[in-house]
Amino acid sequence: MKIRIEAFIIHNIYWIKKSVIQLDTNLIKFKSNKVVYQIYKVNCQLVKVFLGLLVLNLATLPDIIYYYYIYKLNSINLNWDILHFFNTISLSYLEDRALLLNRKEIKFIIPIALLESILNDCKNDYDLLKINELTEFKYSTNYYDTSDLKFYFDHHNRKGNRFKIREREYNQTGQKYIEVKTKTNKNLTIKFRNIINNWSESKEFIEAHTKIIGSDLHQSLCSEYTRITLLHKQKKEKVTLDFNLTFFEKQQFIQYNNLVIAEVKADNISTIHFNTIMKKHKIRSGSLSKYCLGLISLNPTLKKNNFKMIFNQFINANNNG
C-alpha cells in the first residue's frame, strides 16, 4: 500500500516542480520592467517557499497514511488468546502433508464476530501454522489480466479451463511468487508457482503454463489481507481464514474489515470436516474469488450479473459483521 501512496505523492511533487519552472519562465518575461520584475521576483520566492513546505509535508504523508492503515488493521476487537489452544505445525510439515497444488476448493463468507467461536470449534481437530513465532500472516497480491479483463469474464461466464495470474508476496518473509491458477471444467484447481524477484522474471513461466504472452497482461488489481492457516489433524484438508481485506486499483481502495473469507482446500470436498462447523453456525458455501470481489467493489459498472447474489452476501456480512 505504501508504494502506491508514494506513487501518488511523486505525481504531485512532479506537478509542483513544473509549477516552479513556470514561475521562473514568467520571471524572465518581466526583466525589461524593473519595478514589475522586483515585485514578481519577491512573490515568486514566497510561492517557492510555500511549495517547498508543501513538498516536505507530502514527503511525510505516505508514512502517516501507512501507519494509520496498519493501526486500523490491528484494531479489530478479537480475542486472539484462542490461538494459544491450538497445537502448532511448521511450514515444512504443512507442505509435506498437504501442499495441495491440485485440489478441490470451497469458500465460506464469515462475519468477523463469529471468527472466535469458529476457531474454538476448530481447535481440537485442526493444527495451526506457526512460522517464527507468528500465526497471523500478511499477504500482498498483484493480479494481472488482459486489457479486456479476459480472466475476470471467463470466471463470470463460468467458463471451464480458465486462468488466474497473480504475483504474491509473503510480507513476513519477503518471499515473492508468480502463481498461475487453472480451474478445469471438472472443477479442479491446479496451481503452478515459482519464486521470483520481480515481475520481469514471470513472462516465460506464464507463457509456459497458459500460452498467453506476458506482454499482453497488465496489473489489474492489488489486494492485502491477513491469513490464519489450519490443517486437519487426520485428513488432507487445509483451511485458510483471510481477514482485513483491502483492495486497490489506481488511486482508489476499499476495505472489508468485518468479514472473513474461509477457503477449504482438499482432495475431496464432500468429506471435509470444516463443513460441519459451518453448518453449526448456519453458514452456507459461496464461490467468489477475491480477485472478482475486488474488481466488482472498485468498478460498480462492471458486469456482474452472475455474481450479484454472492456479492450481496459479502456486503451484508461486512455491514452486519
Coordinates of N, CA, C and O in Angstrom, one line a residue, residues 7 38 57 78 81-82 84 112 122 127 157 164 169 180 198 225 237 241 246 271 275 303-304:
A7 N 3.6 6.6 -5.0 CA 3.5 6.9 -6.5 C 2.6 8.1 -6.7 O 2.8 8.9 -7.5
Q38 N 10.9 43.2 -9.9 CA 11.2 43.0 -8.5 C 10.0 42.5 -7.7 O 10.2 41.6 -6.8
N57 N 5.8 18.3 3.4 CA 4.6 17.6 4.0 C 4.1 16.4 3.2 O 3.8 15.4 3.7
L78 N -10.8 -8.7 18.6 CA -10.9 -10.2 18.7 C -10.0 -10.7 19.8 O -9.0 -10.1 20.1
D81 N -6.4 -14.9 22.1 CA -5.9 -16.0 23.0 C -6.4 -17.4 22.6 O -5.7 -18.4 22.9
I82 N -7.4 -17.4 21.8 CA -7.9 -18.7 21.4 C -6.9 -19.5 20.6 O -6.8 -20.7 20.6
H84 N -3.8 -19.8 21.2 CA -2.9 -20.5 22.1 C -3.4 -21.9 22.4 O -2.6 -22.7 22.9
I112 N -17.0 -11.4 10.9 CA -15.9 -11.3 11.8 C -16.2 -11.6 13.2 O -15.5 -12.2 14.0
C122 N -12.7 -25.3 16.0 CA -11.6 -25.9 15.2 C -10.5 -26.5 16.0 O -9.7 -27.3 15.6
D127 N -4.6 -28.3 13.4 CA -3.4 -27.7 13.9 C -3.3 -26.3 13.2 O -3.8 -26.1 12.1
N157 N -18.5 -15.8 -16.6 CA -19.3 -16.6 -17.6 C -19.2 -18.1 -17.4 O -19.7 -18.8 -18.2
K164 N -6.1 -17.7 -13.6 CA -5.9 -16.5 -12.8 C -4.4 -16.4 -12.6 O -3.7 -17.4 -12.3
E169 N 3.3 -11.8 -2.5 CA 4.4 -11.6 -1.6 C 4.0 -11.9 -0.2 O 2.9 -11.5 0.3
V180 N 0.1 -19.2 -11.2 CA -0.9 -19.4 -12.2 C -1.8 -20.4 -11.7 O -1.4 -21.6 -11.4
N198 N 11.1 -10.2 -9.3 CA 10.3 -9.1 -9.9 C 9.5 -9.7 -11.0 O 9.7 -10.8 -11.5
Y225 N -4.2 -8.7 2.8 CA -5.1 -9.3 3.8 C -4.2 -10.0 4.8 O -3.0 -10.2 4.6
E237 N -6.7 -31.8 4.6 CA -7.7 -30.7 4.5 C -7.1 -29.5 5.1 O -6.8 -29.4 6.3
L241 N -8.1 -18.8 6.6 CA -9.1 -17.7 7.1 C -8.5 -16.4 6.8 O -7.5 -16.0 7.4
T246 N -8.3 -5.7 1.9 CA -8.2 -4.4 1.3 C -7.9 -4.6 -0.2 O -7.0 -5.3 -0.5
T271 N -16.2 -34.7 1.9 CA -15.9 -35.2 3.2 C -15.2 -34.3 4.2 O -14.7 -34.7 5.2
N275 N -17.0 -28.3 7.0 CA -18.4 -28.1 6.6 C -19.3 -28.3 7.7 O -20.4 -27.6 7.8
K303 N -19.8 -5.5 -15.4 CA -20.8 -6.5 -15.5 C -20.6 -7.6 -14.4 O -19.5 -8.2 -14.3
K304 N -21.7 -7.9 -13.6 CA -21.5 -8.8 -12.5 C -22.8 -9.6 -12.3 O -23.1 -10.1 -11.2

